[in-house]
Structure formats: C-alpha cells, structure tokens
CSV table of C-alpha atoms in Angstrom, one decimal:
chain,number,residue,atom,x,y,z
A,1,UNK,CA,-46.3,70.2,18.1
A,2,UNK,CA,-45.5,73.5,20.1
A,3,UNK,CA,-41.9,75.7,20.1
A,4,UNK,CA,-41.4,76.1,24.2
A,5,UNK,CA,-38.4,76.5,26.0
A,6,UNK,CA,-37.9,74.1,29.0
A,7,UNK,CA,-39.0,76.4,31.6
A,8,UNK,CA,-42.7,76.7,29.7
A,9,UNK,CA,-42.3,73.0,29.3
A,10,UNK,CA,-42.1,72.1,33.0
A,11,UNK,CA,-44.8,75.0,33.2
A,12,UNK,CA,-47.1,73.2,30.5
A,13,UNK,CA,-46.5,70.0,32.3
A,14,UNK,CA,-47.7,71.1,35.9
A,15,UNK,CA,-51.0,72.9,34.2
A,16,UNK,CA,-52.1,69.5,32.7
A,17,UNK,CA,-51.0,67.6,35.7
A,18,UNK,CA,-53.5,70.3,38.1
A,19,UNK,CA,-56.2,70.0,35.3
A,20,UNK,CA,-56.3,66.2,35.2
A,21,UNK,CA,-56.3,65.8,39.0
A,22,UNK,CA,-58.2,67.8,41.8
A,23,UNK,CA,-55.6,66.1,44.4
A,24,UNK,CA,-52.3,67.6,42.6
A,25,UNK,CA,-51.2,70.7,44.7
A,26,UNK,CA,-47.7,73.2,43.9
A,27,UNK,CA,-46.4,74.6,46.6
A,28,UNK,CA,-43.1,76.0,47.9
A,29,UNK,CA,-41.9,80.0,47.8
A,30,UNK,CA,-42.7,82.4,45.6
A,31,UNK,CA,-44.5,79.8,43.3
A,32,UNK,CA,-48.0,81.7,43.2
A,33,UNK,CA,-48.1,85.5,42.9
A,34,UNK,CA,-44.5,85.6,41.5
A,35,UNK,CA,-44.6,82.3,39.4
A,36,UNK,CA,-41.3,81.1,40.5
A,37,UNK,CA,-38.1,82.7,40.9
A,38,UNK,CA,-38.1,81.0,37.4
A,39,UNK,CA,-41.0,81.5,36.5
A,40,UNK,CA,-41.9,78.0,35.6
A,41,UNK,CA,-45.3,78.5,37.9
A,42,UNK,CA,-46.1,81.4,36.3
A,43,UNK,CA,-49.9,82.2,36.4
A,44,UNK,CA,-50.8,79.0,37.9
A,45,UNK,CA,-51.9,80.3,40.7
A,46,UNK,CA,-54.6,82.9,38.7
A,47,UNK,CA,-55.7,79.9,36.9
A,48,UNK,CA,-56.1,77.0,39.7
A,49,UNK,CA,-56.3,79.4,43.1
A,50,UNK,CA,-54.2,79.7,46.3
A,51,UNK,CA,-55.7,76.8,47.6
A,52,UNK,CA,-53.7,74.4,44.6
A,53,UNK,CA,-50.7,76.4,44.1
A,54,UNK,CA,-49.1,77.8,47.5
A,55,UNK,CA,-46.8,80.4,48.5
A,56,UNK,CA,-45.2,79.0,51.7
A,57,UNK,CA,-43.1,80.2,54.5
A,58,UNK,CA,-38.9,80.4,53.5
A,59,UNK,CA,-39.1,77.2,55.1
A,60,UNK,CA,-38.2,73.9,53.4
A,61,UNK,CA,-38.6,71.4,56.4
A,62,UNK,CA,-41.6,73.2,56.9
A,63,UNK,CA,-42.7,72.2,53.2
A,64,UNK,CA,-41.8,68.7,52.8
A,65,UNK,CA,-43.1,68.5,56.4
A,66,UNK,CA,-46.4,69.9,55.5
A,67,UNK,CA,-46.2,68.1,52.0
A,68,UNK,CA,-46.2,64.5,54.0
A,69,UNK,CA,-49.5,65.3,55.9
A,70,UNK,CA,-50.6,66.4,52.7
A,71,UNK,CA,-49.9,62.7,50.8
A,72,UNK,CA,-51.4,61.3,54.0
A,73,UNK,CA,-54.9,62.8,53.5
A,74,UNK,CA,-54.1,61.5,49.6
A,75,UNK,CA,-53.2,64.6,47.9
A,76,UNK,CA,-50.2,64.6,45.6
A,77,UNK,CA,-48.3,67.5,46.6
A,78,UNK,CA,-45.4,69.2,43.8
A,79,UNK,CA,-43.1,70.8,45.9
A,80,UNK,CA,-40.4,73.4,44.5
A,81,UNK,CA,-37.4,73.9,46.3
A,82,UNK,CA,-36.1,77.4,45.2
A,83,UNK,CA,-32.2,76.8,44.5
A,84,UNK,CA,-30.3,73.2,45.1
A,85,UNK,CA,-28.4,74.7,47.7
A,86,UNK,CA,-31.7,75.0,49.8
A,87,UNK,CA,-32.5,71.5,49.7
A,88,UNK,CA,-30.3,70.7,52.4
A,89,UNK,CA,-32.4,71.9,54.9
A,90,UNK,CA,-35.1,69.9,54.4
A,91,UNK,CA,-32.6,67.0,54.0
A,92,UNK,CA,-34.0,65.1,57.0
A,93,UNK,CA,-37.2,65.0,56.0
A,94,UNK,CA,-36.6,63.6,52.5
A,95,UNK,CA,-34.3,60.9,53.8
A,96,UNK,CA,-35.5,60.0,57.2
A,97,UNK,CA,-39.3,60.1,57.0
A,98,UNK,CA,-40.5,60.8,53.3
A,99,UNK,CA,-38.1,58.2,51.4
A,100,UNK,CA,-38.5,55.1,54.2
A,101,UNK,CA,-42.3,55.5,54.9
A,102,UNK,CA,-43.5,53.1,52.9
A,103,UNK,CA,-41.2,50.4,54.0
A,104,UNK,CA,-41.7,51.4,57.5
A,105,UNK,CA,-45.6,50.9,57.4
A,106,UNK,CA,-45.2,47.4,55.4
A,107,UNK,CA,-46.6,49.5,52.3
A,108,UNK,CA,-49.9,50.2,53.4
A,109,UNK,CA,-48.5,53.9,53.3
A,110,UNK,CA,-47.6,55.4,50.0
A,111,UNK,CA,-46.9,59.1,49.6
A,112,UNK,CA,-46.6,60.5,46.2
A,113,UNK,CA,-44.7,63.9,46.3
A,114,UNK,CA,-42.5,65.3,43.9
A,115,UNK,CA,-39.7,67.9,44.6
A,116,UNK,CA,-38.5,69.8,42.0
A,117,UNK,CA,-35.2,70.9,42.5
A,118,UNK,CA,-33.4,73.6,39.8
A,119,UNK,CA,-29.8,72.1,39.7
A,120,UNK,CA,-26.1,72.5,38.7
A,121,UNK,CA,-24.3,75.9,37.4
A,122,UNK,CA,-23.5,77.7,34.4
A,123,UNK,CA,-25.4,80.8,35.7
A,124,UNK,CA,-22.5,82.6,37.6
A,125,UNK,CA,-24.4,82.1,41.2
A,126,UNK,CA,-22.1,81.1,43.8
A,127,UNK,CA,-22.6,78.2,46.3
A,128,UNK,CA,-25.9,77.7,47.5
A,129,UNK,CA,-27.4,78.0,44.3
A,130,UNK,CA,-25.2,76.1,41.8
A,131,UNK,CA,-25.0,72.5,43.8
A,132,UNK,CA,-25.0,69.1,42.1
A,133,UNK,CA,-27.3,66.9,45.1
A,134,UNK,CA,-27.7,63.7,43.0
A,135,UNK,CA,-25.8,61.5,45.2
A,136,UNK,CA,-27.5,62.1,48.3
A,137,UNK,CA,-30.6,61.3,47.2
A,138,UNK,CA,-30.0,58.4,44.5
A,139,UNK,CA,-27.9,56.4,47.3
A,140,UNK,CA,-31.4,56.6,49.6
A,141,UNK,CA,-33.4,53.9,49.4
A,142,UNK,CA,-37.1,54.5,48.8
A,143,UNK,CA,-36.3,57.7,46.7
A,144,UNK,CA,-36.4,57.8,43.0
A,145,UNK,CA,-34.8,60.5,41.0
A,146,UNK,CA,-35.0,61.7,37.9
A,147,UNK,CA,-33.9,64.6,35.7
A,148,UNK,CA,-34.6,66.1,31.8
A,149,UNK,CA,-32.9,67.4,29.0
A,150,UNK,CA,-35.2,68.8,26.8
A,151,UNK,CA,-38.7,70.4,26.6
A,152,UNK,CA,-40.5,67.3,25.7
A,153,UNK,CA,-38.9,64.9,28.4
A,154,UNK,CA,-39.3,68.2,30.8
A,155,UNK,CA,-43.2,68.4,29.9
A,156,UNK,CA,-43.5,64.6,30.1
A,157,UNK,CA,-41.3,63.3,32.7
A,158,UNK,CA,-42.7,65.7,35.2
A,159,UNK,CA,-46.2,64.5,34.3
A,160,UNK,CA,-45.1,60.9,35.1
A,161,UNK,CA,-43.2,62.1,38.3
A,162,UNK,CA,-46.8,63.6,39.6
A,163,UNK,CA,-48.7,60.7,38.9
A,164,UNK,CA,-45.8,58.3,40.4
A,165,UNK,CA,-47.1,56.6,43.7
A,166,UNK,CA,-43.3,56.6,44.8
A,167,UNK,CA,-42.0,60.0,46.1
A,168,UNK,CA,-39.8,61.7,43.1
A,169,UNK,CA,-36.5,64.1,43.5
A,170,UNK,CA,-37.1,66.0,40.0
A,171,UNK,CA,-34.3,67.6,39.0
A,172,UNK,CA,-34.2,70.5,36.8
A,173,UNK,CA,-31.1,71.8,35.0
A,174,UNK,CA,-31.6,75.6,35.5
A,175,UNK,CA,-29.0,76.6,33.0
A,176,UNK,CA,-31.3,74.7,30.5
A,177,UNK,CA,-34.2,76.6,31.3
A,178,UNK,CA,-34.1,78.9,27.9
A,179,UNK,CA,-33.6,75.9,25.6
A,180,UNK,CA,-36.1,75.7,22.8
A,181,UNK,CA,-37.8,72.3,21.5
A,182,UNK,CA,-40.7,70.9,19.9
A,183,UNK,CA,-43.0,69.5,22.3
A,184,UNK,CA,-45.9,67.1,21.7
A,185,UNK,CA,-48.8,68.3,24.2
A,186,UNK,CA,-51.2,66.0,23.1
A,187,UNK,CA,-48.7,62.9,23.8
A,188,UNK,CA,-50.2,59.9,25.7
A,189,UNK,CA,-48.6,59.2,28.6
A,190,UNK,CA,-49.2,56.0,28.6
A,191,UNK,CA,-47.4,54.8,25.5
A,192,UNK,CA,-44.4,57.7,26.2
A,193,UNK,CA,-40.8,55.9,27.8
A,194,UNK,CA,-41.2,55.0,31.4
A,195,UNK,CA,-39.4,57.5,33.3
A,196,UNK,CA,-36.8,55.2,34.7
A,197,UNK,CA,-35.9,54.3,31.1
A,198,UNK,CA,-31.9,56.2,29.6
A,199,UNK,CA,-32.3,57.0,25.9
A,200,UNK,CA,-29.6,57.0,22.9
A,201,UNK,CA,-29.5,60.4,21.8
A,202,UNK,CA,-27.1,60.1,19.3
A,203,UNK,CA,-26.2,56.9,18.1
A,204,UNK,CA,-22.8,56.1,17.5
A,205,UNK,CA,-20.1,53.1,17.3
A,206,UNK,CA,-16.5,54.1,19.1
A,207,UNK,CA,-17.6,55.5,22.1
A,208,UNK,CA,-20.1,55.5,24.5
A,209,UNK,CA,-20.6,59.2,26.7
A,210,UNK,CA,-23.1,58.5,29.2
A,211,UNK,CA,-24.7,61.8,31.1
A,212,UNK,CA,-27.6,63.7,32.1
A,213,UNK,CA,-29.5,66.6,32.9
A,214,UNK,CA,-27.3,70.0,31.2
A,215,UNK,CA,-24.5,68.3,29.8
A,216,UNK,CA,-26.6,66.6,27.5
A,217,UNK,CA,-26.6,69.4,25.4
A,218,UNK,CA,-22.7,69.9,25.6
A,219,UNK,CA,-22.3,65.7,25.2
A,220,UNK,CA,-23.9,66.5,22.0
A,221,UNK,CA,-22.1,68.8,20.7
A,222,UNK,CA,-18.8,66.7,21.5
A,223,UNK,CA,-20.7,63.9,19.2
A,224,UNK,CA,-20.2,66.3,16.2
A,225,UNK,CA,-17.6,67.8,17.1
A,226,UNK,CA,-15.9,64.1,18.1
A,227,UNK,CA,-17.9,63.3,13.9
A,228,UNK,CA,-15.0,66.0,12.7
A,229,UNK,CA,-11.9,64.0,13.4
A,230,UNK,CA,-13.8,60.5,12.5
A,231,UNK,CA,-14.4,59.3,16.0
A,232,UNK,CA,-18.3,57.9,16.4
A,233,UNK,CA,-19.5,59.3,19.9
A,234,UNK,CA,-23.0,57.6,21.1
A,235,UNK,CA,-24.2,59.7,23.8
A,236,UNK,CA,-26.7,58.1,26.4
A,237,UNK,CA,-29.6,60.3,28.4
A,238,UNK,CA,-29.5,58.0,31.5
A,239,UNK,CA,-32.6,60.5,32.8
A,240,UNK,CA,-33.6,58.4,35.7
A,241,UNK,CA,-30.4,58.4,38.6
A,242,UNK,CA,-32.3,56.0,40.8
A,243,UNK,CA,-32.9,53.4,39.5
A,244,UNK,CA,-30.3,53.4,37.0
A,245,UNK,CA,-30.8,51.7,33.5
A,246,UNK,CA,-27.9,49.5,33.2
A,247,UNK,CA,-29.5,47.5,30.8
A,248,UNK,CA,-29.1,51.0,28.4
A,249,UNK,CA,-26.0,51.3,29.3
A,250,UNK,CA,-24.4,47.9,29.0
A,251,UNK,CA,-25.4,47.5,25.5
A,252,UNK,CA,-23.8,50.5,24.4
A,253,UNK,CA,-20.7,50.0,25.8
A,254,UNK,CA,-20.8,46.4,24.4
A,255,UNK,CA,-21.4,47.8,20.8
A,256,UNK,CA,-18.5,50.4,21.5
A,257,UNK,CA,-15.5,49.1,24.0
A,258,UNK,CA,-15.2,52.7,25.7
A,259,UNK,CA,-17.1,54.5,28.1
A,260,UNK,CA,-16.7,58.1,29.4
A,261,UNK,CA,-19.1,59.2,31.9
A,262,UNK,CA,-20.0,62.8,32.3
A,263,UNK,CA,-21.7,65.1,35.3
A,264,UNK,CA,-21.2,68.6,37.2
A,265,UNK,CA,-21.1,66.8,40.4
A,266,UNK,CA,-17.4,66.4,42.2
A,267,UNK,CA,-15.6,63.4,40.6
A,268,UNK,CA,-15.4,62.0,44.3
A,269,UNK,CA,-18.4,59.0,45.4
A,270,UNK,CA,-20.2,61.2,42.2
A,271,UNK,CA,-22.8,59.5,40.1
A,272,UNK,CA,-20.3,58.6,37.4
A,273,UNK,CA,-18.2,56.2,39.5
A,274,UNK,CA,-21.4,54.2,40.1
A,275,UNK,CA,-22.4,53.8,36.2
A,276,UNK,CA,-18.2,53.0,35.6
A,277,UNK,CA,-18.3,50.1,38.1
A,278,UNK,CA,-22.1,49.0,37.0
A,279,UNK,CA,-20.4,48.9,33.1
A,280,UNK,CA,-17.0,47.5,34.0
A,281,UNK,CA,-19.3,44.7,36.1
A,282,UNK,CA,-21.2,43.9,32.9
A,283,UNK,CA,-18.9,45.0,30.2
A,284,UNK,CA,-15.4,43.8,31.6
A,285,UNK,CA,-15.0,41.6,28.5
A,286,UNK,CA,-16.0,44.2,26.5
A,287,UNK,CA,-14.0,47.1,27.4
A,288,UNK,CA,-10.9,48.1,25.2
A,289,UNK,CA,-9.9,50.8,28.2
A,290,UNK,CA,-10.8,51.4,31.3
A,291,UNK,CA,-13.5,53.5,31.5
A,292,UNK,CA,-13.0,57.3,32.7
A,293,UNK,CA,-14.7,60.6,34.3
A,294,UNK,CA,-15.4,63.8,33.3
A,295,UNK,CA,-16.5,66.0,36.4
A,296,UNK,CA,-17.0,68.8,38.6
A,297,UNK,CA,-13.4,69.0,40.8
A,298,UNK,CA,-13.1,68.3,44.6
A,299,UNK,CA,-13.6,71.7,46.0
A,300,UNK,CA,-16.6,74.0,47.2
A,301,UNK,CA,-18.6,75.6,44.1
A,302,UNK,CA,-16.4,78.6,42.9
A,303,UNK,CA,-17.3,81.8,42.4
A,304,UNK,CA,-18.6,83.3,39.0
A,305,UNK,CA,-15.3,84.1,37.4
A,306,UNK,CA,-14.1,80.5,38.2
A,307,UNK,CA,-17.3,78.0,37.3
A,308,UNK,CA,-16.0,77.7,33.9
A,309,UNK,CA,-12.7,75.8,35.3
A,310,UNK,CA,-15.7,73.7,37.4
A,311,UNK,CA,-18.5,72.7,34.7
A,312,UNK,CA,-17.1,69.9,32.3
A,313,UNK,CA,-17.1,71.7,29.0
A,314,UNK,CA,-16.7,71.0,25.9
A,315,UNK,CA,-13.1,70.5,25.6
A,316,UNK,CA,-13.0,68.5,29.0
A,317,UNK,CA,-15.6,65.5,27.0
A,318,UNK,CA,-13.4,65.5,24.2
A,319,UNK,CA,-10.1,65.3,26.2
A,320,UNK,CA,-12.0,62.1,27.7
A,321,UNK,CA,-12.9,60.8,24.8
A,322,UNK,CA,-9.3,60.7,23.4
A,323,UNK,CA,-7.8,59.2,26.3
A,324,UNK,CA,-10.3,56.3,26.2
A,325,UNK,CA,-9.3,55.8,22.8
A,326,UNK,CA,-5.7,55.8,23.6
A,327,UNK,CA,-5.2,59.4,21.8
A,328,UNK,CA,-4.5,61.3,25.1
A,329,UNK,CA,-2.9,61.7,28.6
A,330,UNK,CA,-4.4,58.3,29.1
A,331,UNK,CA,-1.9,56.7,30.9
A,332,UNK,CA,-0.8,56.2,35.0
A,333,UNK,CA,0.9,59.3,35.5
A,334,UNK,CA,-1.7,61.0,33.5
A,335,UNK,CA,-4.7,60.3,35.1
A,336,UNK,CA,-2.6,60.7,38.1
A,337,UNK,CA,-2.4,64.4,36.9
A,338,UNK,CA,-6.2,64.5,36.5
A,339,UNK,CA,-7.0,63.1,39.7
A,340,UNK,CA,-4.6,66.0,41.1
A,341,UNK,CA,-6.4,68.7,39.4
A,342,UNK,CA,-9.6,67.4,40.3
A,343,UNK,CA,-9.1,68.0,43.9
C-alpha cells in the first residue's frame, strides 16, 4: 500500500493504463510539457513521448473531434478537458456524434474514449471553472459517467474507465485533489467493484445520505458528526451517475426509512431529484418522510467570497438530516422557505 493524494492517484492510474496498452493515448492542453494545469500528467509525457501524451490546440471540439478518429483507427484516447466550464464547447461532439455512434452503426462501431473532466468548487474560481455538468451528460443515452472519491477509487476507477469499450465522462472533484489515501497499486482489476457499482461508506441505520464525488468527504463528516447527537447516518458513494445503482440505493433506504440526497449541482432537474424519485419508486412503503435535497442554489456560480453560501456544507447535510427525521423546518412552509432560497 502507497500514501498518494488523489491527484498522484489519477496520475498513477494513467501510467499503468499507458504501460499496459500501446493503444492508450492522453491528450488535451497543457497535459505534456506542463503535466496538467493540475498536474495529474505530470512527467508522462518524458516517460511515454509526445506521440502518447499530447499537448493540443485550446480547442475542445477539436479534441474530442480528433479523439473520435482516433477510436476509429482503435486507439483508446484519455482526453482532459482543462476546467468543467470548458466542456461546453465540445458539448456537440460528446452528445451528438461520440455518445450515439454505436447505436447509429448497429454496434459494429465502438469508441472507447474517456474525458476527464476536473469538476465542482471549493477553490474560489468563478464560473467557468467551478461547474457541476453531471446532468447533461448522465441524461444522454450512450454515455456513461462516473466520478471518485478517494485515491484508490481515483487510481482504479480511471483504469476501468480506459479500458471500458463504452465512451466514459470521468469526473474529477478538483477540490479533492490534495486528499491523502492508501492506495493498493498492485490491485487486480479484475476482482476490484465494477465501476457502475455505489458503495456504503459508512454504514448506518436512521438515515440514508446518498452523494458523490467531493461531498463524500463532507457526507462523512456529517455521519460523525450526525454519531454525536445519536442519529445513525449511512452514507452511499453512488460513483457511477449513469447508470445509477438503484439496487444500492433501495436497500439502504429500506433498512433506514429516510433518504437525503446530496450534490454541488443546482437543486433544479439536478442528479438528486432523479435518485429521490428512483427511491420513492422502490421504497414508497418504506419511507417514514419524504425524501429531501441538499444542493447547489438556482443561480449562476458565485464569485469567490460567495461559493461558501453555494457548496452544501456541513451544516446544510445536517439541517437535512433533521428535517427527514422530523427534527427541523421540515414541514410545507418550510421547505417552501428552502425552495425560495434555493433560487
């Protein structure tokens, strides 16, 4: 076992990927001489040559584009889009070409490309570079999308996103980046969790808290924090966004009878109103309250001095656990006050 912070992780993760396979290529801007705006390229390029890990143009049609022709000729191109803001650009070429080719051709077409995508806020950038995209690209068909929480599902996830046959949206939260874990580098990816699996990182038996990507970490902390005033929190990784593990999902909320759902995104068509509706579908019996939302408000990303009022904190999980559990604002005209705030 090795100490690596996430970024090293991902890093670790795309060395043994271009090691194992001639056919994996990085590309995207500023990945090779600069390793990364991040730095989670960092000397790839001196080990593996400009011809595996490219600097492109400031151009992110222009990658996926070239990324496409790339999977046609059966190379497995890694594609880095700098900040989640930039994605948008190349927007058309994710959903209109990359994520329906294989349908289109009757499968005889299959182009395995994985875009990694730095995600959400915390870092006091402004729009552009602290967007939440999940949404988009979970509600297109052909797409899966998956994002990590730790150094070993970062090192190990991305590995299995790589050698995926499907295209991948692999997204990384940036605030994350420093977080240290142990990480098993000699681990088998064969007998590791399918990537399209959610995971029970804290077990628990009142309430279920269902999130992913950087507010794993916080969703943790409200589980001990939640532990202090005798209120069992079991918080669920749901890692993969498309497809969803229900299956993960559903049983937790079946053992527990309360589900908050958590996630940087607006509240608005976000992620979380899709795992409510999923749970209340397979859970309605179950439920002791209805279940409820913690998220980013309604309005463009803020600037610095606001984004703590716009990233679901600490405070903002435990004020939904209580109201699930009847010990808060839970009623009509108090989510009616919630919903007003969050837009």
């Amino acid at each position: 076992m090795t100490t690596l912070t996430l970024a090293k992780a991902l890093n670790a993760g795309l060395r043994r990927s271009l090691a194992n396979d001639d056919k994996v290529v990085v590309m995207g801007e500023d990945v090779g001489r600069l390793g990364g705006v991040y730095r989670v390229t960092d000397g790839l390029q001196k080990e593996f040559g400009p011809r595996r890990v490219l600097d492109t143009p400031l151009a992110e049609s222009g990658i996926l584009g070239t990324a496409v022709g790339l999977a046609y000729r059966g190379y497995r191109p890694v594609c880095e889009i700098q900040f989640d803001g930039f994605v948008y650009v190349a927007f058309d070429q994710i959903v209109s070409q990359l994520a329906k080719m294989h349908a289109r051709t009757g499968g005889a077409v299959r182009l395995p490309i994985t875009i990694r995508i730095p995600v959400g806020g915390g870092l006091g950038a402004a729009e552009h570079h602290s967007e939440s995209p999940e949404a988009y690209f979970a509600h297109t068909a052909g797409l899966r999308v998956v994002t990590v929480a730790d150094p070993q599902d970062a090192y190990t996830v991305l590995q299995q996103a790589i050698a995926c046959d499907d295209p991948v949206v692999f997204f990384e939260p940036k605030r994350r980046y420093h977080l240290k874990g142990e990480v098993n580098e000699a681990a088998d990816l064969r007998t590791a969790p399918p990537m399209d699996a959610a995971r029970v990182v804290v077990p628990g038996t009142d309430v279920t808290l269902v999130t992913f990507g950087s507010l794993v970490t916080t969703a943790r902390d409200a589980a001990v924090a939640a532990a202090d005033e005798g209120v069992s929190v079991e918080v669920v990784d749901l890692r993969s966004l498309s497809p969803i593990d229900h299956a993960t999902v559903a049983a937790s909320v079946r053992k527990t009878g309360h589900l908050v759902v958590a996630h940087e995104a607006p509240h608005q068509a976000g992620l979380g109103a899709e795992v409510a509706a999923a749970a209340t579908e397979r859970c309605f019996d179950h439920l002791e309250a209805a279940p409820f939302r913690v998220t980013g408000h309604d309005v463009p990303y803020p600037p610095a001095k606001l984004e703590q009022h716009q990233v679901p904190d600490l405070d903002r999980i435990l004020d939904g656990v209580d109201r699930v559990l009847g010990r808060g604002a839970y009623t009509a005209a108090g989510y009616a006050a919630f919903e007003g705030v969050a837009r």
